[in-house]
Structures are given as C-alpha cells and as structure tokens.
Short mmCIF file of C-alpha atoms in Angstrom, two decimals:
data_model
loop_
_atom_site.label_atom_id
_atom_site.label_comp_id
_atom_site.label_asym_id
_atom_site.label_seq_id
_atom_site.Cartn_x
_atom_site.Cartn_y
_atom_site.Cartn_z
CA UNK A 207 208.59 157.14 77.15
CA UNK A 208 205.25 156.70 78.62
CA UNK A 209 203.58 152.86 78.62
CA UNK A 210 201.28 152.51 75.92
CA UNK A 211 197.42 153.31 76.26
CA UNK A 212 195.33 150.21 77.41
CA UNK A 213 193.51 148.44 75.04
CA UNK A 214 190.00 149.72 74.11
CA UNK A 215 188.80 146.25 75.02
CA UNK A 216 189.23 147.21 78.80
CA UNK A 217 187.10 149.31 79.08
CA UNK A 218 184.22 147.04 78.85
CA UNK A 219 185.59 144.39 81.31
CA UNK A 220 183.41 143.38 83.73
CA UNK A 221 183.42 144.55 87.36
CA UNK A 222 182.67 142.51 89.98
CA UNK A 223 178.81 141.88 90.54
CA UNK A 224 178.04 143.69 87.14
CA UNK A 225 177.58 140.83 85.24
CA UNK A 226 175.04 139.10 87.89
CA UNK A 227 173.59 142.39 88.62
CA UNK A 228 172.68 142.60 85.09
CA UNK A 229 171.31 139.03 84.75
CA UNK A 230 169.26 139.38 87.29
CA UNK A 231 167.43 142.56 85.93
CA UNK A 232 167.19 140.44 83.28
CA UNK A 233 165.69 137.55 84.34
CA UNK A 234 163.39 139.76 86.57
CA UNK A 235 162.08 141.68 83.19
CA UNK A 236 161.04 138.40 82.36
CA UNK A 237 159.56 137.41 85.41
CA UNK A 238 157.69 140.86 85.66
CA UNK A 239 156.22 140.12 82.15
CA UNK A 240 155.29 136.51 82.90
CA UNK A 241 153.42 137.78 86.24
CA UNK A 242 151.35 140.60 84.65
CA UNK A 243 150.31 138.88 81.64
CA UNK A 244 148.89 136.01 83.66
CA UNK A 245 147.49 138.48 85.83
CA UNK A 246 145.46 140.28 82.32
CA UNK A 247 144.52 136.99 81.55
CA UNK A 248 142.76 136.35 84.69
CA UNK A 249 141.24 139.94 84.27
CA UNK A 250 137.59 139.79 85.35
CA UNK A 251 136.79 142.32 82.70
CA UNK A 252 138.27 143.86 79.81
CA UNK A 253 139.97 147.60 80.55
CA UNK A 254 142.05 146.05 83.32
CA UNK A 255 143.18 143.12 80.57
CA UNK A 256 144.39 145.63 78.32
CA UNK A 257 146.57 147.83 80.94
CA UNK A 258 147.50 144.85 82.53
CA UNK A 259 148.78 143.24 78.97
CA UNK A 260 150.34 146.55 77.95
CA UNK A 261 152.09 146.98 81.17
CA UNK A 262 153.67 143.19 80.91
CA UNK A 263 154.80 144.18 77.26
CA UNK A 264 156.29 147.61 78.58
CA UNK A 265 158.18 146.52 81.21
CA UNK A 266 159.80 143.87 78.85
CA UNK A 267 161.06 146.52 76.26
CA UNK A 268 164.39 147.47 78.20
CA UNK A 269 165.43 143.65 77.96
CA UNK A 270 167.28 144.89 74.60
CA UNK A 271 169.59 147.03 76.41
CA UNK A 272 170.79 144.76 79.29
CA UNK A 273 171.23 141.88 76.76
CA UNK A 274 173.07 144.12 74.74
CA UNK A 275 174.75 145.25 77.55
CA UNK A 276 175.66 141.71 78.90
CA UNK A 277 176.86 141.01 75.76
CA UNK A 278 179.32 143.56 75.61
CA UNK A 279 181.10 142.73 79.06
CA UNK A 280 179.60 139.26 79.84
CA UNK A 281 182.50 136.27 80.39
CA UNK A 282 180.44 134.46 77.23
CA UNK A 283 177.02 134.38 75.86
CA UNK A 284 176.44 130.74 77.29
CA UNK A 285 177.82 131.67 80.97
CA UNK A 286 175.63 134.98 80.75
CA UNK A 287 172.41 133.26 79.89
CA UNK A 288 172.98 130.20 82.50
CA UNK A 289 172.82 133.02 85.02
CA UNK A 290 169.55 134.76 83.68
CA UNK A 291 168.08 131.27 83.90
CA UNK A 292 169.24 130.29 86.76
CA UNK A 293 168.09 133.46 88.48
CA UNK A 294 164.64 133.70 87.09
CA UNK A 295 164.10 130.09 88.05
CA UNK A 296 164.78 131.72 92.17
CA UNK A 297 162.35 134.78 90.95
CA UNK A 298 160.03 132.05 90.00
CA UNK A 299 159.85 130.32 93.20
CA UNK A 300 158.15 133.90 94.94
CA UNK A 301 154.85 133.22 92.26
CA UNK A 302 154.90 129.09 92.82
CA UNK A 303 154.68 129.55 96.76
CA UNK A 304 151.90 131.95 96.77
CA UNK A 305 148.92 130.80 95.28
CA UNK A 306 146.16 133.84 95.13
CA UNK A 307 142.92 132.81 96.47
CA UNK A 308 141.24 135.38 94.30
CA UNK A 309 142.26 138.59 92.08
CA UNK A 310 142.28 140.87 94.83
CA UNK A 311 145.36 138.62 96.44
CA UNK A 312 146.16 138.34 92.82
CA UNK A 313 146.86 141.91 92.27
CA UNK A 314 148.80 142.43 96.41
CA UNK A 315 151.08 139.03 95.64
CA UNK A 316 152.15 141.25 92.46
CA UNK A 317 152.52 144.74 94.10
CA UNK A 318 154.43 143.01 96.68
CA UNK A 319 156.88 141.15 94.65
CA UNK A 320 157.20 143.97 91.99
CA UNK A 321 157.88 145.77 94.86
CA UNK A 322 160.87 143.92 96.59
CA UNK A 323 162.53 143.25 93.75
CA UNK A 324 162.47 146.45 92.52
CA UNK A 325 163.95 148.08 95.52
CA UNK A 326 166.23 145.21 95.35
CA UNK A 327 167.22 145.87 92.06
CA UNK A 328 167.46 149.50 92.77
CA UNK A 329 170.01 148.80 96.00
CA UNK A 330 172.33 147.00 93.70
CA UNK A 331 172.10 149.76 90.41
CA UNK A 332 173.39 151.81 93.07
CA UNK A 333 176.68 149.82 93.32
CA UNK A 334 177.41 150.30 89.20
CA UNK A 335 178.93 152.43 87.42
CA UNK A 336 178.85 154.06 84.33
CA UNK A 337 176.76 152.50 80.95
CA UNK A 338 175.74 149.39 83.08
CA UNK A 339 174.52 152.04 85.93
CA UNK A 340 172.56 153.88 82.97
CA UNK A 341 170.72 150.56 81.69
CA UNK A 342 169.97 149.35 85.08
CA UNK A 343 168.28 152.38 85.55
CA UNK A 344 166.36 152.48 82.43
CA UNK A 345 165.63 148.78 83.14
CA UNK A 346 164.05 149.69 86.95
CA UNK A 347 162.10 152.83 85.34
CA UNK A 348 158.70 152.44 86.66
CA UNK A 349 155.85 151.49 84.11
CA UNK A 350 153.28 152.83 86.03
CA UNK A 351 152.12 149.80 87.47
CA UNK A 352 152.50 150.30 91.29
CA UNK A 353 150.13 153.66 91.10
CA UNK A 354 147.74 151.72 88.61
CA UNK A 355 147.70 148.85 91.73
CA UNK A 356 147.17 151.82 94.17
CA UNK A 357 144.69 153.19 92.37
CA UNK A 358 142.85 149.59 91.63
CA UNK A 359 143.20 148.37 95.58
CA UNK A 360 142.58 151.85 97.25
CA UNK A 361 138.95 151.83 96.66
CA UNK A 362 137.95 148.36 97.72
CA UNK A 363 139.97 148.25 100.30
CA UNK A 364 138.99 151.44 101.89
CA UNK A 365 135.14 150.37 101.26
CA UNK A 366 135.42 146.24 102.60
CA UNK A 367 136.96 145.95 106.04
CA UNK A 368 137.03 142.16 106.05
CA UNK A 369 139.17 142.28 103.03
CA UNK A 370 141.43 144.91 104.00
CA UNK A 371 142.01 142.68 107.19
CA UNK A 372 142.41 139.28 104.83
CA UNK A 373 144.97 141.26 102.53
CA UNK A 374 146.90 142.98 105.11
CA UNK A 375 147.53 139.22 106.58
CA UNK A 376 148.38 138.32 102.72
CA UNK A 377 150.51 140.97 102.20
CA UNK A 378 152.85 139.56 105.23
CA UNK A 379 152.81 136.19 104.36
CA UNK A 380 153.86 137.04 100.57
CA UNK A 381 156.43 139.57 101.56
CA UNK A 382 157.80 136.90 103.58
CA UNK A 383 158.73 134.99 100.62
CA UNK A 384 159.95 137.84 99.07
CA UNK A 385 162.41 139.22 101.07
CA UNK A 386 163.13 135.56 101.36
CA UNK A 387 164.14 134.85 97.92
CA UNK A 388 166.48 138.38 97.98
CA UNK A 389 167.79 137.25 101.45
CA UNK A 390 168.82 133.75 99.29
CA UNK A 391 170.49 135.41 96.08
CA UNK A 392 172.41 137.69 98.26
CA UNK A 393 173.32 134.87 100.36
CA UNK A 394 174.36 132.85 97.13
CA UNK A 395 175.96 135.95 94.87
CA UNK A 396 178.14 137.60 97.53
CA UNK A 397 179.48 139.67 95.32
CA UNK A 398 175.77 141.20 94.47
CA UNK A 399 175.37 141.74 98.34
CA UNK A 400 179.00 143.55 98.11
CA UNK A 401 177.22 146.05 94.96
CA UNK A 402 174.91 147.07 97.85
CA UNK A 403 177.74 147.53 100.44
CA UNK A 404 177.96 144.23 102.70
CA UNK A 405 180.80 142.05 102.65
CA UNK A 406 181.43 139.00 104.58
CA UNK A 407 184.67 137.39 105.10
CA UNK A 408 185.01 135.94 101.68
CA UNK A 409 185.09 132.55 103.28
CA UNK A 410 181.97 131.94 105.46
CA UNK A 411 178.29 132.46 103.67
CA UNK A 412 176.27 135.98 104.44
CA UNK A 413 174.75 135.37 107.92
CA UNK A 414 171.03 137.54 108.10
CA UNK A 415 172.67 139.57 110.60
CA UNK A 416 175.00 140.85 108.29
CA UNK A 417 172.54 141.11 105.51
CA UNK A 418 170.06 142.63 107.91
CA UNK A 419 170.93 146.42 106.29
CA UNK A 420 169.53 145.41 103.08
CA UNK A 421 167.15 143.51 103.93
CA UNK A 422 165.65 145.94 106.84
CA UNK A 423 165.77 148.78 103.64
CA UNK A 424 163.33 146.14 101.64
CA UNK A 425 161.00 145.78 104.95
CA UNK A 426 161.11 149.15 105.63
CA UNK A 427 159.71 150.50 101.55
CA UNK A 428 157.46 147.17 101.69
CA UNK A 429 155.85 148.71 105.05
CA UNK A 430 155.69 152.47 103.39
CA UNK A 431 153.77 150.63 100.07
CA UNK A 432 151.32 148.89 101.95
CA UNK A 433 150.31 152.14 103.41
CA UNK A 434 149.84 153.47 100.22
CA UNK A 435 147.10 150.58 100.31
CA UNK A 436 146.19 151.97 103.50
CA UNK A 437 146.94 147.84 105.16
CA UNK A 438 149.43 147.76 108.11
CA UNK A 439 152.57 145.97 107.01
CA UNK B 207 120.54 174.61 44.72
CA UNK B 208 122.49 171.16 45.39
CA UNK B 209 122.04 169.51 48.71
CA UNK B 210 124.35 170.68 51.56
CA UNK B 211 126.99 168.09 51.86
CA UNK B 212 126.92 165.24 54.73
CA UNK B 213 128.40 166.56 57.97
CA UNK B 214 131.88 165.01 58.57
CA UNK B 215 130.66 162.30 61.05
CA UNK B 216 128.78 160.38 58.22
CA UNK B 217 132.48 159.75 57.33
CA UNK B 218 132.71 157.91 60.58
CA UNK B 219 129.53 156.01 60.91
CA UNK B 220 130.44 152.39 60.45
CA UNK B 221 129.60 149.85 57.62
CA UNK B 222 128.13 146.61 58.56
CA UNK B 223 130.47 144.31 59.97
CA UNK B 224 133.06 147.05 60.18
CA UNK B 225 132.85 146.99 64.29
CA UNK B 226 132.53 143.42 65.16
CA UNK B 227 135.34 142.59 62.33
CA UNK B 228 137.94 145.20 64.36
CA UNK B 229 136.14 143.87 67.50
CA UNK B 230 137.73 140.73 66.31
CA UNK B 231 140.86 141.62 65.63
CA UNK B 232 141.28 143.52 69.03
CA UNK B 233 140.19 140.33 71.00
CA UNK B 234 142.37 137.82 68.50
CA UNK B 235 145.18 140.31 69.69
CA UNK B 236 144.45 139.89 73.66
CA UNK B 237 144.37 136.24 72.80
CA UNK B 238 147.83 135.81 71.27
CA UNK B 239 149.50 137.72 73.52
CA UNK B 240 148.14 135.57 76.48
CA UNK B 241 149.21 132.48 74.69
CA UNK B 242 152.31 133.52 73.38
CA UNK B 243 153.08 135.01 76.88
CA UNK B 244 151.95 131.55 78.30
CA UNK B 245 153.66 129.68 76.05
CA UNK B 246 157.29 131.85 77.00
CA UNK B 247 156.34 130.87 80.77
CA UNK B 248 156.60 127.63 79.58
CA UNK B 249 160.25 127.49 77.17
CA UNK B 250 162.56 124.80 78.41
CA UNK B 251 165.40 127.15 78.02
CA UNK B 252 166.15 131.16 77.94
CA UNK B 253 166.22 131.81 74.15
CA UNK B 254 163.10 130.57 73.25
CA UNK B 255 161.55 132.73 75.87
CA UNK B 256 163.03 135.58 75.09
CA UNK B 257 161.54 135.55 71.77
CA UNK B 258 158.61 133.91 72.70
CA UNK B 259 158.04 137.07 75.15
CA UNK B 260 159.20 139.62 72.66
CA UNK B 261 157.10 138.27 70.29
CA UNK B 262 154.04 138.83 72.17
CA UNK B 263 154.62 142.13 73.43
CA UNK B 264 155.22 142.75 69.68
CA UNK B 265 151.83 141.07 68.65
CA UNK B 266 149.69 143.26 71.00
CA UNK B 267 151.26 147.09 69.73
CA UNK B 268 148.49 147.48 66.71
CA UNK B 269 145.70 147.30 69.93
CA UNK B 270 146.47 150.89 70.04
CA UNK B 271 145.22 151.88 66.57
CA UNK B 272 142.46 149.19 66.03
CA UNK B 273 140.95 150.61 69.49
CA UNK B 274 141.37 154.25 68.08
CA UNK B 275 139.54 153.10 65.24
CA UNK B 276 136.54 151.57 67.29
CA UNK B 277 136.43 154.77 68.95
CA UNK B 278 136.14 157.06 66.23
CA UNK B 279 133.09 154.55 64.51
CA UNK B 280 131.86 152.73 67.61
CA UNK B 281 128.27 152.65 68.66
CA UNK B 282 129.65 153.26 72.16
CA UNK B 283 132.36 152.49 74.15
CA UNK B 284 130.71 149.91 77.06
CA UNK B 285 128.96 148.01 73.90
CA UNK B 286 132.57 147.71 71.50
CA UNK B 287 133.92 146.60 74.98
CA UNK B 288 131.34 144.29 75.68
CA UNK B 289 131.77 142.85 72.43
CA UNK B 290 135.38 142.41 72.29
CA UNK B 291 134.83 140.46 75.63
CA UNK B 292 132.71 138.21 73.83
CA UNK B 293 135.02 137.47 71.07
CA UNK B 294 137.45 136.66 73.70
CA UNK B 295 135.58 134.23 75.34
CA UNK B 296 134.80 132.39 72.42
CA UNK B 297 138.72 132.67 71.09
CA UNK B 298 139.53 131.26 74.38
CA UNK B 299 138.15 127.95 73.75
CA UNK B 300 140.65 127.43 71.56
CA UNK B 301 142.76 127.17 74.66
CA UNK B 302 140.74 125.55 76.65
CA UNK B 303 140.04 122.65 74.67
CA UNK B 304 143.27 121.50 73.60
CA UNK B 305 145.96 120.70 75.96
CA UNK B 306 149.00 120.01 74.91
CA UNK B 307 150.77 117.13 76.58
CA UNK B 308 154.30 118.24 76.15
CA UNK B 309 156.56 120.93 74.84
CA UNK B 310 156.32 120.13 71.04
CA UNK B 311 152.39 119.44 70.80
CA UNK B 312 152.12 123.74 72.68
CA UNK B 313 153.99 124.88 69.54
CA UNK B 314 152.10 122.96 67.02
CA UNK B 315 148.72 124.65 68.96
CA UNK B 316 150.30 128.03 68.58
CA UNK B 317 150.75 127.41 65.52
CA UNK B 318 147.89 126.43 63.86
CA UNK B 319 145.55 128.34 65.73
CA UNK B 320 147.23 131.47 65.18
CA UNK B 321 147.68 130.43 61.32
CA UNK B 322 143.70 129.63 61.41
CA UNK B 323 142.89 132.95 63.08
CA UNK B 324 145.05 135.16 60.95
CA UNK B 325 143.33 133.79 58.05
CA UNK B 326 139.85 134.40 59.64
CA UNK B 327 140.86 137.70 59.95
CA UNK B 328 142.84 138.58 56.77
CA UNK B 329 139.40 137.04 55.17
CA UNK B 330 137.38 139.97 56.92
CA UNK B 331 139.84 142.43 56.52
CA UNK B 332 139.52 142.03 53.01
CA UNK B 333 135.74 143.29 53.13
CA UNK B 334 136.87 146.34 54.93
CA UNK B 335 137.52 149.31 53.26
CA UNK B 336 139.58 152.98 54.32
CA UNK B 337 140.89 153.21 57.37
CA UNK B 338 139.36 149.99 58.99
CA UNK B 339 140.80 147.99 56.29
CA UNK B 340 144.58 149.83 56.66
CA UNK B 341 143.86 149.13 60.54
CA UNK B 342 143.22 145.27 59.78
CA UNK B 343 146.04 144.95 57.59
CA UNK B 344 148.86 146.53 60.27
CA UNK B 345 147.12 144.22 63.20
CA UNK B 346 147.81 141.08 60.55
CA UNK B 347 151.24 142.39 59.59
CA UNK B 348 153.41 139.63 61.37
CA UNK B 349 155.29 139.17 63.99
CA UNK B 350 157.42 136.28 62.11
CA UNK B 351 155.80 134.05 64.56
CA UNK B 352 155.08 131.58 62.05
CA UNK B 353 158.70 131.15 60.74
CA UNK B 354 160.21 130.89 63.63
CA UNK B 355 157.68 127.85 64.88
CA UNK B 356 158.84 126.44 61.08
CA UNK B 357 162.03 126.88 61.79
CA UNK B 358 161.65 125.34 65.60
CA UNK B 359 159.69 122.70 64.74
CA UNK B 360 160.85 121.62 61.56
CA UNK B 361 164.61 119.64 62.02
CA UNK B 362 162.37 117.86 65.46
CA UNK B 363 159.66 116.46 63.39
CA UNK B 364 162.40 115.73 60.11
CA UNK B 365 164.61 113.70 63.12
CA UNK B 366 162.01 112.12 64.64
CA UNK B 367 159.14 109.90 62.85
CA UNK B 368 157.27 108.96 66.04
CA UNK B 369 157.10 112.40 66.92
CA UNK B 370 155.93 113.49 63.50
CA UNK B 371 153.26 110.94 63.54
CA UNK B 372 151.84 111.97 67.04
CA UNK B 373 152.11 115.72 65.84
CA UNK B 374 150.19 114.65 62.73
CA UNK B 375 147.78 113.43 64.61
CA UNK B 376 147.51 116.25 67.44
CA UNK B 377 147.31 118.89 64.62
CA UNK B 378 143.65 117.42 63.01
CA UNK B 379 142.33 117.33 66.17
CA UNK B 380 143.45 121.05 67.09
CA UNK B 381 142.47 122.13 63.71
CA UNK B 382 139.55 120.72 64.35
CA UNK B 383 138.54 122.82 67.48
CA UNK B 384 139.47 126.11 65.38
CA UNK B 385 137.45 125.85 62.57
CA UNK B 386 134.37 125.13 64.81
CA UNK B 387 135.53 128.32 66.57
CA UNK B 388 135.57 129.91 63.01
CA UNK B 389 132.32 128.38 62.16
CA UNK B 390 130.78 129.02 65.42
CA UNK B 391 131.83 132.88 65.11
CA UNK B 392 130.22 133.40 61.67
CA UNK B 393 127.07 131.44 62.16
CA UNK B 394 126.74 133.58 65.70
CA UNK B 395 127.99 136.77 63.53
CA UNK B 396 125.94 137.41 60.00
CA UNK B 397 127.45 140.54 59.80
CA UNK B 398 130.78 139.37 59.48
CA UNK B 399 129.88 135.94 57.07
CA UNK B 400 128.74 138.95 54.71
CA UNK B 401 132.49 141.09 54.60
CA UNK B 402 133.64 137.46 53.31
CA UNK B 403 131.33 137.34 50.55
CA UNK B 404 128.57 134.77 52.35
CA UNK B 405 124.99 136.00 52.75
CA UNK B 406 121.81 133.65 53.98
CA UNK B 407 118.19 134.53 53.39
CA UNK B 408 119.25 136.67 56.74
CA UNK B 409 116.30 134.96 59.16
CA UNK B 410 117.73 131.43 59.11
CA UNK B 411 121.15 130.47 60.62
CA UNK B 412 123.63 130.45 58.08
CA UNK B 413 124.20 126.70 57.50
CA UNK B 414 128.00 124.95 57.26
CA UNK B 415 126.89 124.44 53.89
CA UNK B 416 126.89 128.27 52.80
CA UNK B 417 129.70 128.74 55.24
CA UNK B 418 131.98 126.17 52.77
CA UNK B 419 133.76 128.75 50.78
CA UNK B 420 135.07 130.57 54.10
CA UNK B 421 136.07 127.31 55.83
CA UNK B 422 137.57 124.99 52.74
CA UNK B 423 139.87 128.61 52.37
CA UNK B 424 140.94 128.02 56.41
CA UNK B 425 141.21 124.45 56.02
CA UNK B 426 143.39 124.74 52.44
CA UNK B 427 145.55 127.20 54.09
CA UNK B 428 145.89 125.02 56.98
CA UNK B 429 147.10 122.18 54.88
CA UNK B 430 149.33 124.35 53.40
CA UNK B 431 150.90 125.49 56.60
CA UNK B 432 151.40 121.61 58.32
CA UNK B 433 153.45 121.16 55.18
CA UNK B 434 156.00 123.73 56.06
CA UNK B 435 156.36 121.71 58.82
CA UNK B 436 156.57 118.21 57.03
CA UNK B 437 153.26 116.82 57.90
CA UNK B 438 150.27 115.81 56.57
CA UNK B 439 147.13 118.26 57.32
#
C-alpha cells in the first residue's frame, strides 16, 4: 500500500526566504506610501498633489494580498509583523539620510530609492515560487510613478544645466545609500541573498565581493534610469 | 407656441455655493489623507500603521467623483484648481498650529479636527441638491476613522487620569484652532454661510454673531464626540 497523501497543511509551508521576502515587500509598500504622500504634501501646486497622493494610495492597495499571504505560511502573526517592522525601520533609514534641499532633489531621492528597491524586490520575486511568486509580482506592478517622474524631471532638466549638473551629483550620493541599505539586508537575511542566487558559507557573513552580482544588477538599472533623466549615473 | 426648452447645459450650470462647497470637500480630502498618512509615518508599532495608511488611501477615493463633478459645473478648470488650493491652505493651519507633543495628543488632533471638518461639510452638503449633494454625501461616507480613534483612545484615557486631564486640556485648545478655521472659512466665503441657512445684508462681513447657529452646531457636536472618549469638551 502506498504512504498516505501529505497533509493539505504542507502545502503552504514556508520556503526558505519566502517569509522575509514577503515582509519586506511589505514593509516597502509602506515605505513607498509614506515617501509619496510626503512628497504630495510638499507639492508646490495642486495637479502634482493629487497624482502624487493617488499614486501613494495605489501602490499601498496590494498590501492585502502579501498580508494575506504571510498569514497563510508565516511562522506566526507576531514573528511575521516583527519582521515587516523591523525591515521598514532599514527602508526608513534611505529617506532619514537624505535630506532634499528642494523638490527637484525631492522628486530624484524618490525615483532613486523607488528604483533600487524595486529592482531589488524584483531580483528576489524571481527566487519564489508559485502563489507567493504571483503576489510579489502583483505587489512590484508598477503604478506609473517612474514615467510620471520622467516625464516631471525631463523637461527641467533638459532646459537648466546647473541643475542637471547638481542632480546628477544627487542622484550618486542617494543611490549610494540605497544600494547601501540592500547591500545591509542581504548581508543580514542570507537567506534573501540565497532567493537571488548567492550563497555564502552558511557560517561567515556575505562579503561585497560575493554580493557584488546583485548589487552590480542594482548599479547597472540605477545607471540605465538616470539616463532616462538624461543625468550620467 | 411654448418656449423651446433650456439646452441641456443649464442642467449643469452651478448654484451658488455649489463649487466652493465641493471645492471644499476636495481640499478637506487632500488634507486628511496628508494627515492620516503623516500620522501612519508616525505609529509606534505596525498595526496601527497599517490601518492608519489604509485608512487614508481609503479617505482620498471619492476625489475622483467630487472632481468629475467640478468639471462638469466648474467655471473653469485653472479657477476650481486655484480654489481648492486655497481651501487647502487655510485647512492646513489646522496642522500647523497645533503640535502635538506625543503620540496620544496626534490622535486626539486627528480626531477632532476631522470630526469638526466633517461636520462643516455635512452642514454644506446639506444645502446641496442632485448630484452635488449625492457627491457630498459619498466624500462624507466614513472611513470608520472615528471609531477606531474611540476605540484607541478610549481604555488609555479610562487607565490613566493624568493623561485624561492633559488630553482634556489639549482638546479645547485644538478645538479651538478649528472652529476659527470654520469661522474664518465662512466669513471669507458668503456663498457657502448661505447653503447653511446664514445670510448677512451681503456688503458687510458676516459677523460671529450671525455665524452662531453654524458654530454652536460644530461646537455641540464636538462636545458630543470628546465624550465618546471620556472627556469633558
């Protein structure tokens, strides 16, 4: 006689990374919808306030899904949301070390660190599988809000040398941090560095070197979006 | 012969008060999203800004209709814009005047100046009529922000006297700031005194006086509200 089937219940354990993966879409919904409203509310006028505001609410809506998600394979609801907080409070540090100067910095510090983590998040969806692959990629779908940025930048950038020069030296220093705080949580979540292929030794921490793949990947679609802008990365 | 009948836009051509009172509501709907949004940036734990962020990405979905609406009846776009903006401004020292010194005194702002506001509002709404009034009304449909702050702030103020007393306190002098917001709008705003039921000789500034039906309703419903919460308006 054949063994008996499984339990339904495995199929919704947790593989390795999925959970953090997860949270940290999570906690970066939230983050996203923190930065953009404060960015409407420093609007100077009123269109960009409303796109801005509807863009922050938008990109909050797939929360539902990875919660519900999370709940269905997290360890427990407690453990699951120490995570999200505990990665949004690393998100957190990207906006609290780059203070915009004016909107125009305002608007490149968040087309930056949209951007990163984005194509951060987007390396690690790769690495799931199945429903959890599906909501991470509902989660990452774009609002709209790197072509709105494109199409808000563009113009003054193309028309104001001086500027162009001041936010193409912005744009490195804030993508610094950036690829800074992903070089950290990959460093302190190995097994979110293993969703996007690189293991270590499972002893010693993550050495750059070794993360260098990922993190070159990031550098590399960084460098292609500021020349959307038309800056030099 | 009878008289040809109106062309179809007379349908659309606005009543007094029927743009600034929408104009109103569209800018009272900016301004609780940032603050709601602002106050989520600002939870102590995940929870509270999860629903504090869902809440106002909920709040701002009937800007959708009530800027249809302005469209179809508008005088034009640039000046419903312009006036929106102004609203905003003046909403905004709300904000700006009050600021809270910890966690619990943020809620109790939220609170009561979204409570004073709504009422503003439902008050106007109620001298629309058609499709601006059915707009009003969904824009006022809640979010349940209000119960939830009750049921947040309630067992912390029951527990804790000292609290209470300071909250007590810190909700007069917040009350304070939007009724004169209220009173300021009106006086400023003839147009809308007269949707709730107050008209002056129209040459002199309406005086707090005349304004004393409209404001004693705000400041009864106020009272009414701080006693959900256990305190003494």
């Amino acid at each position: 006689m054949s063994q008996p089937p499984e339990p339904d219940v495995a199929a919704d354990r947790a593989e390795p990374g999925e959970v953090p993966a997860l949270a940290l879409i999570a906690a970066g919904t939230l983050a996203s919808f923190a930065r953009l409203a404060d960015d409407a509310a420093h609007s100077p006028e009123l269109r960009t306030r409303i796109v801005l505001s509807r863009m922050a609410a938008a990109d909050l809506a797939p929360l539902d899904r990875v919660e519900q998600r999370l709940a269905e394979i997290g360890p427990d609801a407690e453990a699951v949301d120490d995570e999200i907080w505990e990665f949004r409070e690393v998100l957190a540090e990207y906006d609290q070390r780059t203070t915009p100067r004016d909107w125009w910095e305002r608007l490149v510090r968040t087309y930056v660190g949209y951007g990163v983590v984005s194509d951060l998040e987007v390396t690690l969806a790769g690495g799931l599988v199945g429903e959890s692959e599906a909501v991470a990629q509902e989660a990452l779908g774009s609002v709209g809000l790197t072509d709105y940025l494109v199409a808000t930048l563009r113009p003054v950038i193309d028309s104001d040398p001086q500027l162009a020069a001041r936010l193409a030296l912005w744009g490195r220093r804030v993508v610094g941090e950036a690829i800074g705080i992903a070089s950290r949580l990959l460093q302190a979540h190995p097994e979110l560095a293993a969703l996007a292929g690189i293991t270590g030794d499972g002893v010693a921490r993550l050495t750059p070197d070794q993360l260098a793949p990922v993190l070159n990947h990031l550098t590399a679609e960084h460098s292609r979006r500021m020349g959307r802008l038309g800056l030099t990365a």
